[in-house]
XYZ file of C-alpha atoms in Angstrom:
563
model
C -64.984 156.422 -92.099
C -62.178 154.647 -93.029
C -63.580 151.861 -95.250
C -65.612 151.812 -98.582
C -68.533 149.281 -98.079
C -68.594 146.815 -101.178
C -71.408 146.476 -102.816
C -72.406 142.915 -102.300
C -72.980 144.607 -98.969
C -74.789 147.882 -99.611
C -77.433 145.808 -101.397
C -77.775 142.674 -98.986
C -78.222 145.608 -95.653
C -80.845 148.024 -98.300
C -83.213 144.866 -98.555
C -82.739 143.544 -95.356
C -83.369 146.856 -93.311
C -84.989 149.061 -95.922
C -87.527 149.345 -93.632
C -86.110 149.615 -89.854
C -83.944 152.874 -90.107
C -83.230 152.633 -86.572
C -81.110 148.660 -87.173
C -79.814 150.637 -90.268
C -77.828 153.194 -88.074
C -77.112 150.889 -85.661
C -75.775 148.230 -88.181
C -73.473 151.410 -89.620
C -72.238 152.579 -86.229
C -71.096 149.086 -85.868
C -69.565 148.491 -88.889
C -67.743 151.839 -88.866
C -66.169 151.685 -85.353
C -63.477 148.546 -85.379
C -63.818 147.707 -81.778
C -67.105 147.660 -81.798
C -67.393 145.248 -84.761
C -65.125 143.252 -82.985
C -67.293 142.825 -80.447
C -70.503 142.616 -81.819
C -69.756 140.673 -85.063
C -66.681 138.317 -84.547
C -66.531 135.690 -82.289
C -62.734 133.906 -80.787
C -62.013 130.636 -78.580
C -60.769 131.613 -75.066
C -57.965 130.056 -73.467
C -61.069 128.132 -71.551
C -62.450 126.889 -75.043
C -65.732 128.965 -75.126
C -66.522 131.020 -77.831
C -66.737 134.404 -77.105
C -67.138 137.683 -78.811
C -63.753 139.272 -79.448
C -63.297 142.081 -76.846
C -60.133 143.957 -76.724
C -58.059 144.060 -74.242
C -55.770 147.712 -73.732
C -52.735 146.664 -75.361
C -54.515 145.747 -78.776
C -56.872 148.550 -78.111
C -53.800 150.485 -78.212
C -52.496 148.738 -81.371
C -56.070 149.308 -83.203
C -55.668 152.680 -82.305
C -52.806 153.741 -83.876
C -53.671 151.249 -86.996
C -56.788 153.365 -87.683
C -54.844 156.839 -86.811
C -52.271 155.869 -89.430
C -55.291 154.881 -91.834
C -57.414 158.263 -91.078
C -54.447 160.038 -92.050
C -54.443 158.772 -95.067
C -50.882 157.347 -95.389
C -49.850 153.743 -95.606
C -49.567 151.779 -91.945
C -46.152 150.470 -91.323
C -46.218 149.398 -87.739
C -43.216 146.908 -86.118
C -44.039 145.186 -82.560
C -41.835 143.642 -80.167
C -43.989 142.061 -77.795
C -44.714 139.959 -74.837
C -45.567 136.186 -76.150
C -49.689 135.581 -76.264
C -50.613 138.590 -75.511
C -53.527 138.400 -78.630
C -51.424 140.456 -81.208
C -52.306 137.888 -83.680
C -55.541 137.390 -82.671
C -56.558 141.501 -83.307
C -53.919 141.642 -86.160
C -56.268 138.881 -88.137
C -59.363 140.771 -86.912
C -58.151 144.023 -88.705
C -57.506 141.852 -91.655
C -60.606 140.440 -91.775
C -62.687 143.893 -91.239
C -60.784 145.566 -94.079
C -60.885 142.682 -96.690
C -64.336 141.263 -96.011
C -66.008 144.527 -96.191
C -64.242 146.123 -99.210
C -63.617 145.048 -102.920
C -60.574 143.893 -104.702
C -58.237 143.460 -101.304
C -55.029 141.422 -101.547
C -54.622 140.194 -97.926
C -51.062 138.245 -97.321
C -50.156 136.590 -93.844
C -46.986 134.352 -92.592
C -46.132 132.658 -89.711
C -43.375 131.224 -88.284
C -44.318 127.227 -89.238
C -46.777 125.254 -90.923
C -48.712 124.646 -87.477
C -48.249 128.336 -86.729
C -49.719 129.320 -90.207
C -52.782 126.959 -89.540
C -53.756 128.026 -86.426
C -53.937 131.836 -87.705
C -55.812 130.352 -90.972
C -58.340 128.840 -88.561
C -58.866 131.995 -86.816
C -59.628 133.451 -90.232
C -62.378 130.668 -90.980
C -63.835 130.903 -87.593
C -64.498 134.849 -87.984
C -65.970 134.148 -91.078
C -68.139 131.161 -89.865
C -69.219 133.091 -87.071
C -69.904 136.416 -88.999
C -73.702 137.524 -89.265
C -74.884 135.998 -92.532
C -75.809 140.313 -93.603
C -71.977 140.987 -93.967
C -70.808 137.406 -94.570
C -70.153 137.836 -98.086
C -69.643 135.357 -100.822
C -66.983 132.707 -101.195
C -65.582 129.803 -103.101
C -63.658 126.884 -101.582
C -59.833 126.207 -102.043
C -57.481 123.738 -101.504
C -55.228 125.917 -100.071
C -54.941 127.835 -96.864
C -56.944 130.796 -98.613
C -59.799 132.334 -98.294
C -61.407 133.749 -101.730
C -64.262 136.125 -101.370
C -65.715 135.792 -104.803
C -68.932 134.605 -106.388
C -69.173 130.494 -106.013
C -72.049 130.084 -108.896
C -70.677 127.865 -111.686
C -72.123 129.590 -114.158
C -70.011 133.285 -115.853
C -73.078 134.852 -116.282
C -73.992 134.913 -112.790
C -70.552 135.817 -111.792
C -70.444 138.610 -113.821
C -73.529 139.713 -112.998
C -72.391 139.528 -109.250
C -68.884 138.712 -108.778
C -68.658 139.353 -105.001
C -65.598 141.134 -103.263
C -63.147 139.721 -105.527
C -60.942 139.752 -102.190
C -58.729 137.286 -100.877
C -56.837 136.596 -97.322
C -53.497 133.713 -97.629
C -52.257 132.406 -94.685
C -48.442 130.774 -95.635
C -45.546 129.589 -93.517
C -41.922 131.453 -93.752
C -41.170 127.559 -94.431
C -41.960 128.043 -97.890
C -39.457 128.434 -100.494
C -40.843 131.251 -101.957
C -42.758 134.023 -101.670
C -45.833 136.650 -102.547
C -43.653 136.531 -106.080
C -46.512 138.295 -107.966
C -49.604 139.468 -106.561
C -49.924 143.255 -104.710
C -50.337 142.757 -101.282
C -52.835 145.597 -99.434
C -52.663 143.974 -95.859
C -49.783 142.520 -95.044
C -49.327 140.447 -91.103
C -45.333 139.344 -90.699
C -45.944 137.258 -87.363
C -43.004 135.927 -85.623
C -40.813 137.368 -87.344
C -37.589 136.387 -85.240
C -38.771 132.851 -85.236
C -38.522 132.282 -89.451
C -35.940 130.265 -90.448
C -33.076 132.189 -90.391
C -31.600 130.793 -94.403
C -35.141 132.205 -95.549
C -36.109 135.293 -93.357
C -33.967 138.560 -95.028
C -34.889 136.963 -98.529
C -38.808 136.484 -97.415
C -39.071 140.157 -95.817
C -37.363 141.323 -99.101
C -39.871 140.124 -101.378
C -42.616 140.800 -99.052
C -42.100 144.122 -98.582
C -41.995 144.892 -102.180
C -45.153 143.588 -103.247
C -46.976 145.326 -100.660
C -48.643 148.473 -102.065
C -47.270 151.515 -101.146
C -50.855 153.377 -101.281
C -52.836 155.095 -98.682
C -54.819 152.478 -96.461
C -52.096 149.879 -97.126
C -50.973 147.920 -94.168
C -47.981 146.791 -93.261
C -48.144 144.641 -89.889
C -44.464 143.040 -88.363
C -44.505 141.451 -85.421
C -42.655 139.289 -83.230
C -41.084 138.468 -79.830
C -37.495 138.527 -79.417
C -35.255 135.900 -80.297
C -32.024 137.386 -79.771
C -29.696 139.461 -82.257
C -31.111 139.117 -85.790
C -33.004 140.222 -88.186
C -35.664 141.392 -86.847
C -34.008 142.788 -84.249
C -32.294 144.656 -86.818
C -35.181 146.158 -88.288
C -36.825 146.956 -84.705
C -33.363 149.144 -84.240
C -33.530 150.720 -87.728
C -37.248 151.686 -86.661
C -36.329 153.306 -83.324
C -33.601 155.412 -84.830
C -35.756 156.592 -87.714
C -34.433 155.044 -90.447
C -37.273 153.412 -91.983
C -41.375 154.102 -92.048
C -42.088 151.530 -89.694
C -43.300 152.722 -86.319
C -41.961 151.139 -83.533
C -44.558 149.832 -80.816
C -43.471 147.968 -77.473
C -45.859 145.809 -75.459
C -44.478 144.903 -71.676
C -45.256 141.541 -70.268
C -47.408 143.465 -67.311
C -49.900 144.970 -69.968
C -51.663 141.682 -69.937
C -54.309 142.273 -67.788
C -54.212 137.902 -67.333
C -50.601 138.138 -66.454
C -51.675 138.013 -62.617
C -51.480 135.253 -60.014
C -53.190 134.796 -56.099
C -50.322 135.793 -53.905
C -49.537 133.002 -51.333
C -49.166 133.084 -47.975
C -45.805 134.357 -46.510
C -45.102 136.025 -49.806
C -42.359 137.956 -49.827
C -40.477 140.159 -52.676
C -36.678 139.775 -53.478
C -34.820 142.879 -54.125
C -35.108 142.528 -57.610
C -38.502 141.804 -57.455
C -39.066 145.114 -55.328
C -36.755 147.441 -58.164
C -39.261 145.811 -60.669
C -42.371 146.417 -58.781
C -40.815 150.433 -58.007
C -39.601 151.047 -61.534
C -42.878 149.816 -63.295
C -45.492 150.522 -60.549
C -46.282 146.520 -60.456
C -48.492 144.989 -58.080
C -47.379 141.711 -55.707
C -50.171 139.292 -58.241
C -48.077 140.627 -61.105
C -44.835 139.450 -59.597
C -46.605 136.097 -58.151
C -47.190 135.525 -61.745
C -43.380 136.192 -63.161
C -41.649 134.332 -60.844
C -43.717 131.158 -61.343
C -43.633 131.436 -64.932
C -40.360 131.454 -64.229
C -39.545 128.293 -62.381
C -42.251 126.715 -64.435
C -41.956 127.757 -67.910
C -38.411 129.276 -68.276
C -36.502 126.788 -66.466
C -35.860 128.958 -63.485
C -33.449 131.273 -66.225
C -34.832 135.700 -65.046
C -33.199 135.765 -68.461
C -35.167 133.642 -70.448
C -38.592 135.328 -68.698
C -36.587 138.620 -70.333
C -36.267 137.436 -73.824
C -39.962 135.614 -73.710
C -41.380 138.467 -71.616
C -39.599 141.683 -71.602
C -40.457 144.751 -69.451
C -38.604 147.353 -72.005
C -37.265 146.819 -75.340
C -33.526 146.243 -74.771
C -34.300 143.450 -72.359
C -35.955 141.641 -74.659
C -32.927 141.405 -76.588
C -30.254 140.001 -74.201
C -30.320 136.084 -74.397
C -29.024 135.754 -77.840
C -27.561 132.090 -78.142
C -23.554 131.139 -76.737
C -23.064 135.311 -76.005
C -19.365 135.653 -74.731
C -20.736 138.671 -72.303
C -23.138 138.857 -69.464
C -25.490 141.126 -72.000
C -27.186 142.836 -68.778
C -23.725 143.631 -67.473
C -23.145 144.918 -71.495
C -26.418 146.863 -71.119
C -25.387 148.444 -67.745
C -21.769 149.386 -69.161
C -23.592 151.052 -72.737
C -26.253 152.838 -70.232
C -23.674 154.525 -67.987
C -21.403 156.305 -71.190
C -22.308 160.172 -70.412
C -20.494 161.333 -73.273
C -22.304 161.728 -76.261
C -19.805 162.749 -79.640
C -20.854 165.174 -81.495
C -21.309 164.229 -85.357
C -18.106 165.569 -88.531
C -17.694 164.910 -91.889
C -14.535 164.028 -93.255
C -14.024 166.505 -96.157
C -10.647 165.050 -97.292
C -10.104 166.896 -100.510
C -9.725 170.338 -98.248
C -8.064 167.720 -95.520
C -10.463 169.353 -93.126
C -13.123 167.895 -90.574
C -16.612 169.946 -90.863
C -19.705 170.124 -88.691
C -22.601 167.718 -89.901
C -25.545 166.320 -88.145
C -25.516 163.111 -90.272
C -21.619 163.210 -90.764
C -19.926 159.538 -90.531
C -17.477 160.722 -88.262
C -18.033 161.139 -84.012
C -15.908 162.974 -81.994
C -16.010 162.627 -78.600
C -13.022 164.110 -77.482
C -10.865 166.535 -79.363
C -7.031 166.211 -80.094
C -4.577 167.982 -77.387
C -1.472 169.269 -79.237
C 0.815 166.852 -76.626
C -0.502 163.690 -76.733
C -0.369 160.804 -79.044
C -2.869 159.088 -80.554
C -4.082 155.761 -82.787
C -6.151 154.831 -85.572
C -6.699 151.257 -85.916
C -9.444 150.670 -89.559
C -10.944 147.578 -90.066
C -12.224 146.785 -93.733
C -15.260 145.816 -95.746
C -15.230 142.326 -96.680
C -16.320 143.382 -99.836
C -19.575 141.676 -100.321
C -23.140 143.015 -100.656
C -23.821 141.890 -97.137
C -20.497 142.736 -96.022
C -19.757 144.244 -92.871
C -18.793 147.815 -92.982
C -15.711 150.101 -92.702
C -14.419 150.763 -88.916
C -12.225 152.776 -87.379
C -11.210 154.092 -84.033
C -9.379 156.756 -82.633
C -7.827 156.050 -79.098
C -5.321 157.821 -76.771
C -1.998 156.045 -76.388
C -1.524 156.906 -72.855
C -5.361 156.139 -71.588
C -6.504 154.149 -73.789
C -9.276 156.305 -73.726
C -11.532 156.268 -76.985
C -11.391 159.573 -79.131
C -13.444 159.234 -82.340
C -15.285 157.042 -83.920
C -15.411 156.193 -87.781
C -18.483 154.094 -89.295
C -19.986 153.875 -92.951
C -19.597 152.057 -96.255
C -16.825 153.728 -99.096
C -15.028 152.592 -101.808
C -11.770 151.716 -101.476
C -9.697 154.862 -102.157
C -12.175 157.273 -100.431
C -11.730 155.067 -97.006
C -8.227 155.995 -97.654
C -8.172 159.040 -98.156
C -11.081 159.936 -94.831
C -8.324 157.663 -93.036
C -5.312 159.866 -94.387
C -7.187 163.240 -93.137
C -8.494 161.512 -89.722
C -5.152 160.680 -88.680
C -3.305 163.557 -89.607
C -5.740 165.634 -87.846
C -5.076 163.507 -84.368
C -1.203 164.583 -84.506
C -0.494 162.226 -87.068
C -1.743 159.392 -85.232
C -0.426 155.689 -85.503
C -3.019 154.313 -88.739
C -2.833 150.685 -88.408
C -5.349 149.208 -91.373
C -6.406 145.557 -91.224
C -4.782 144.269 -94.326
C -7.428 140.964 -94.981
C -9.939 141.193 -97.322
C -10.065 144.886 -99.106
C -7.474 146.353 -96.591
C -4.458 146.572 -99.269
C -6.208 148.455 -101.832
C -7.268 151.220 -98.617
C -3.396 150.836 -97.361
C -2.266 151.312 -101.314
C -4.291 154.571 -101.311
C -2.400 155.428 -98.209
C 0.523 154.824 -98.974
C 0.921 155.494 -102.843
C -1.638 158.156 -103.126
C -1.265 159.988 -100.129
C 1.689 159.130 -98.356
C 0.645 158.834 -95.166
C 4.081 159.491 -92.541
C 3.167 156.788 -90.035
C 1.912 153.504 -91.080
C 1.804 150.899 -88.876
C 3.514 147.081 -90.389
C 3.086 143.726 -89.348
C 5.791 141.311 -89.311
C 8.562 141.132 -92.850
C 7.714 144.468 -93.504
C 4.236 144.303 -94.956
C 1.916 147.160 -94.183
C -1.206 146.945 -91.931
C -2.478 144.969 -89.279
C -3.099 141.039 -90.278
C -5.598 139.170 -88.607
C -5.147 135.305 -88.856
C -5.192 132.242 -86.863
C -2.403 133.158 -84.085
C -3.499 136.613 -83.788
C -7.261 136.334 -83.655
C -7.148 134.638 -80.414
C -5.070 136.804 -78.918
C -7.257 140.127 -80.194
C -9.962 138.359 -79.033
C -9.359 137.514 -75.704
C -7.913 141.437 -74.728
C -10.691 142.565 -76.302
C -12.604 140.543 -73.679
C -10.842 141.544 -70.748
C -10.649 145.262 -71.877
C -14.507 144.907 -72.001
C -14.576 142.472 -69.005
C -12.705 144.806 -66.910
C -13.680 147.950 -67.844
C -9.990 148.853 -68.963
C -10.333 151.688 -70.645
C -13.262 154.785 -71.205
C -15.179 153.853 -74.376
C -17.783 156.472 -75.908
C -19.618 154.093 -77.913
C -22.544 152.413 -77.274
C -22.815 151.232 -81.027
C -19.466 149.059 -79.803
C -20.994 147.889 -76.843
C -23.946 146.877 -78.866
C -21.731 144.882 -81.197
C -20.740 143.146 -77.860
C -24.191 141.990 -76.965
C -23.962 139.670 -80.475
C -20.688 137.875 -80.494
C -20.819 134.183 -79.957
C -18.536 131.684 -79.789
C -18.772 129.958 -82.432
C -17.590 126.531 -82.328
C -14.387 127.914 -80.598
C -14.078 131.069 -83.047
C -15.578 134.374 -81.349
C -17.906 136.187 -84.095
C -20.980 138.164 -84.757
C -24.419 135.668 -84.421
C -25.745 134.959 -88.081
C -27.257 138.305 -89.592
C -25.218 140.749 -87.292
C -21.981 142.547 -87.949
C -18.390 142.793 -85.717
C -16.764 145.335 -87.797
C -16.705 147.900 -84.699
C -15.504 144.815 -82.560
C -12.499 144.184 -84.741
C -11.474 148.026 -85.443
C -10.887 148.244 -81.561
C -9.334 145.401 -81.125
C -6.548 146.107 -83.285
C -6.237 149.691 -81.155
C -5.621 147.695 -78.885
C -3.158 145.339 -80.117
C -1.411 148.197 -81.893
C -1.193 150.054 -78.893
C 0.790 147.424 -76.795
C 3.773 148.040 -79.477
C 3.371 152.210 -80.253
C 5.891 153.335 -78.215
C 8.565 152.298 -80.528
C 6.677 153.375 -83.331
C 6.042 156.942 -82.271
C 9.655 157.295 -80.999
C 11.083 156.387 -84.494
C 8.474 159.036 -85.730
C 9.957 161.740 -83.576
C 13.381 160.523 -84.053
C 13.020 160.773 -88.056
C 10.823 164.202 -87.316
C 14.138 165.812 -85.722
C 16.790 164.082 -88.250
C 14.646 165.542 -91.201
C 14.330 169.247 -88.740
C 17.935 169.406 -88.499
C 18.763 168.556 -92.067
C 16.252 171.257 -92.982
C 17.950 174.099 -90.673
C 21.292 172.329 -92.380
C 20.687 173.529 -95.942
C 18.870 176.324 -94.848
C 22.507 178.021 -93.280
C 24.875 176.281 -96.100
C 26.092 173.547 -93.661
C 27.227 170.450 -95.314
C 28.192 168.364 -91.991
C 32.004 168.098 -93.210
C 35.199 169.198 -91.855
């Protein structure tokens, strides 16, 4: 059993079957098995417009069923979907809503959609489950001007509410349109639809103040949901999911686990060869693939891509239209699925100067240094802002090209310094160029001041660092983009490669879409400006290496250099 039956409840079922035990037990068994309520008690249009009881289909079975795992473990539900679009997540999403707070006292229930239209059509859903409800667990409720439903006591009179105040529970259906909110009230249920689709000024600051009214109790739920909409926010928190580093439990719903997803197969039909890797890889059947490609040339403008975004068949696909991209994002997928090198994980202990072992170190190695060969470390900076991006650097062989290490995390200042200072000298004393925008001098000043760091890269008139500005943006930019394009060089990181997938041109400036970060972009694009122009650098090294060699051997044997 997973929910406490109010008592408006208990009392109208005891005089209503008191005496027929046998609709007693039945009327539990349905009340205490979800899909069975669904089907017995609520009632949903169809796409035909017939009402019809609410049977689930195996995709929201599936949903239901980890819902009511989650609960009957007694910890809160935090579930994240990235779906197909109408497969009925709403529809059962509402439905477990409704069960919870129209059958239990004192529930907060809190839901927000995309738009005002969006937010009435999932209000309406609400109201028609509770129209259609038996009248034995339709409980009490009072009429509002809002989109709310109240399950409370109507009488005028406080006597008779006290005497029987009802659930005291309450379901609100907003829209992310709003300026504000959930500002005040604890949230038990909580249904986040279309996430990807809220507008985008609004979304991190809605999710925010969501998320922190919603209890953090047992039996809470916690419901996001959305299909893709390329490279933001919520695309964000579906990553963050997947890797572990939140609660929310990551659940992925394929276009082909709608059982309506299905059309006749005409005569002559015949698959393409992309068709056929589709139908092999995901065990599809020729109606399945009838269906895609016409909703293809009918409601995707004949774009495979679009049909991706709108109706994935894995999670990464879903993500690979993402506005004016400056990559083929398949081709970036392909490149990020075929790196067979996986680094293994270092901290950067820089007040020993040493690089240790750690599972969750900031630091990835991929391949060690050789005692011959040269190597640079191009740092880009933290803008410094709360939503800043974050501090980048790479380590790259000068011959190859070939990447070496990786650097990734968020430090004050002086610490960046000094994990850049201990990086380098532990790849030979590798070329450091730092980006000097933004926070860059203070990390170079630590550098230079504090730690006196023998090869520095500077820009032009003697000023140290790397400067990225109008003229040599473009030119970054566009090597990075052939380097990619091409394939120039062996990169390790697929974190890079994902940073591809979200720049956009942006009115003629190339830059991460709204809500993601190019900090990795940037920190390997000055390797590999810096590494057109380290030759003359590292030969100076070695030249001042053997003058400073030879004056040591000098004064070691007394010689003064004089006649």
């Amino acid at each position: 059993m997973v929910i406490a039956l109010a008592k408006e409840h208990q009392r109208r079922i005891k005089r209503k079957l008191q005496t027929r035990p046998d609709k007693l037990a039945e009327l539990k068994g349905i009340l205490f098995d979800f899909e069975l309520f669904c089907f017995r008690m609520l009632k949903i249009k169809n796409k035909q417009g017939k009402v019809v009881p609410l049977e689930l289909n195996d995709a929201q079975r599936r949903y239901a069923k980890r819902v009511f795992h989650d609960i009957a473990s007694g910890k809160p539900v935090r579930i994240i979907i990235l779906k197909a679009r109408q497969m009925g997540f709403s529809t059962v999403t509402e439905a477990i809503i409704y069960y919870f707070s129209s059958l239990q006292e004192a529930k907060n229930a809190f839901i927000v959609a995309q738009s005002s239209d969006a937010s009435s059509n999932l209000y309406d859903m609400f109201q028609f489950y509770y129209e259609r409800v038996p009248t034995m667990i339709q409980p009490m409720s009072r009429k509002n001007n809002a989109r709310k439903l109240t399950f409370e006591n109507p009488a005028i009179r406080t006597v008779d509410r006290r005497k029987n105040p009802g659930l005291k529970s309450k379901i609100t259906v907003q829209t992310a349109e709003s300026r504000v909110l959930a500002r005040s009230d604890t949230i038990h249920y909580l249904h986040a639809s279309e996430v990807a689709f809220w507008p985008a000024k609004k979304k991190k600051r809605h999710l925010l103040s969501l998320l922190a009214a919603l209890s953090k109790e047992s039996g809470s739920i916690g419901i996001i949901e959305s299909t893709a909409n390329g490279m933001e926010e919520f695309k964000q928190l579906w990553d963050a999911a997947v890797r572990g580093e939140n609660d929310f439990i990551p659940l992925f719903f394929a276009w082909f686990e709608m059982p309506d997803y299905r059309k006749s197969v005409p005569p002559g039909f015949e698959l393409t060869d992309e068709e056929q890797e589709l139908k092999d890889k995901y065990n599809l059947d020729d109606e399945q693939l009838q269906w895609r490609r016409y909703t293809i040339r009918n409601d995707c403008g004949g774009d495979a891509r679009q049909f991706d975004q709108e109706y994935p068949s894995e999670p990464d696909v879903a993500f690979l239209l993402s506005g004016e991209s400056i990559f083929d994002n398949k081709f970036i997928k392909r490149l990020r699925d075929a790196i067979r090198v996986i680094g293994s994980r270092f901290e950067i202990d820089f007040v020993k100067n040493k690089i240790v072992p750690s599972h969750v170190g900031e630091l990835t190695i991929y391949q060690q240094p050789e005692p011959s060969k040269r190597y640079i470390l191009a740092a880009d900076t933290a803008k410094g802002t709360e939503d800043g991006d974050y501090d980048a650097a790479y380590v790259i062989e000068e011959r190859t090209g070939e990447m070496c290490a990786a650097l990734h995390g968020k430090w004050d200042t002086d610490l960046y310094g000094k994990k850049l200072n201990t990086l380098g000298l532990y790849y030979n004393t590798a070329l450091l160029a730092v980006e000097n925008n933004n926070t860059g001098e203070s990390v170079l000043n630590t550098l230079f001041n504090a730690c006196h760091y023998p090869l520095l890269f500077l820009h032009k008139k003697g000023r140290l660092g790397w400067n990225t500005n109008p003229a040599t943006r473009p030119v970054m930019m566009s090597d990075f983009k052939e380097a990619i394009r091409d394939e120039l060089y062996i990169i390790h990181c697929p974190e890079l490669y994902g940073e591809c997938m979200t720049l956009i041109d942006n009115h003629g400036k190339i830059e991460a879409d709204s809500g993601c970060h190019d900090d990795r972009v940037l920190a390997y694009s000055i390797a590999l400006q810096i590494r057109q122009v380290s030759g003359r650098w590292f030969e100076w090294y070695e030249e001042r290496q053997r003058e400073h060699q030879q004056a040591a051997v000098q004064h070691d044997t007394g010689e003064t250099g004089w006649l």
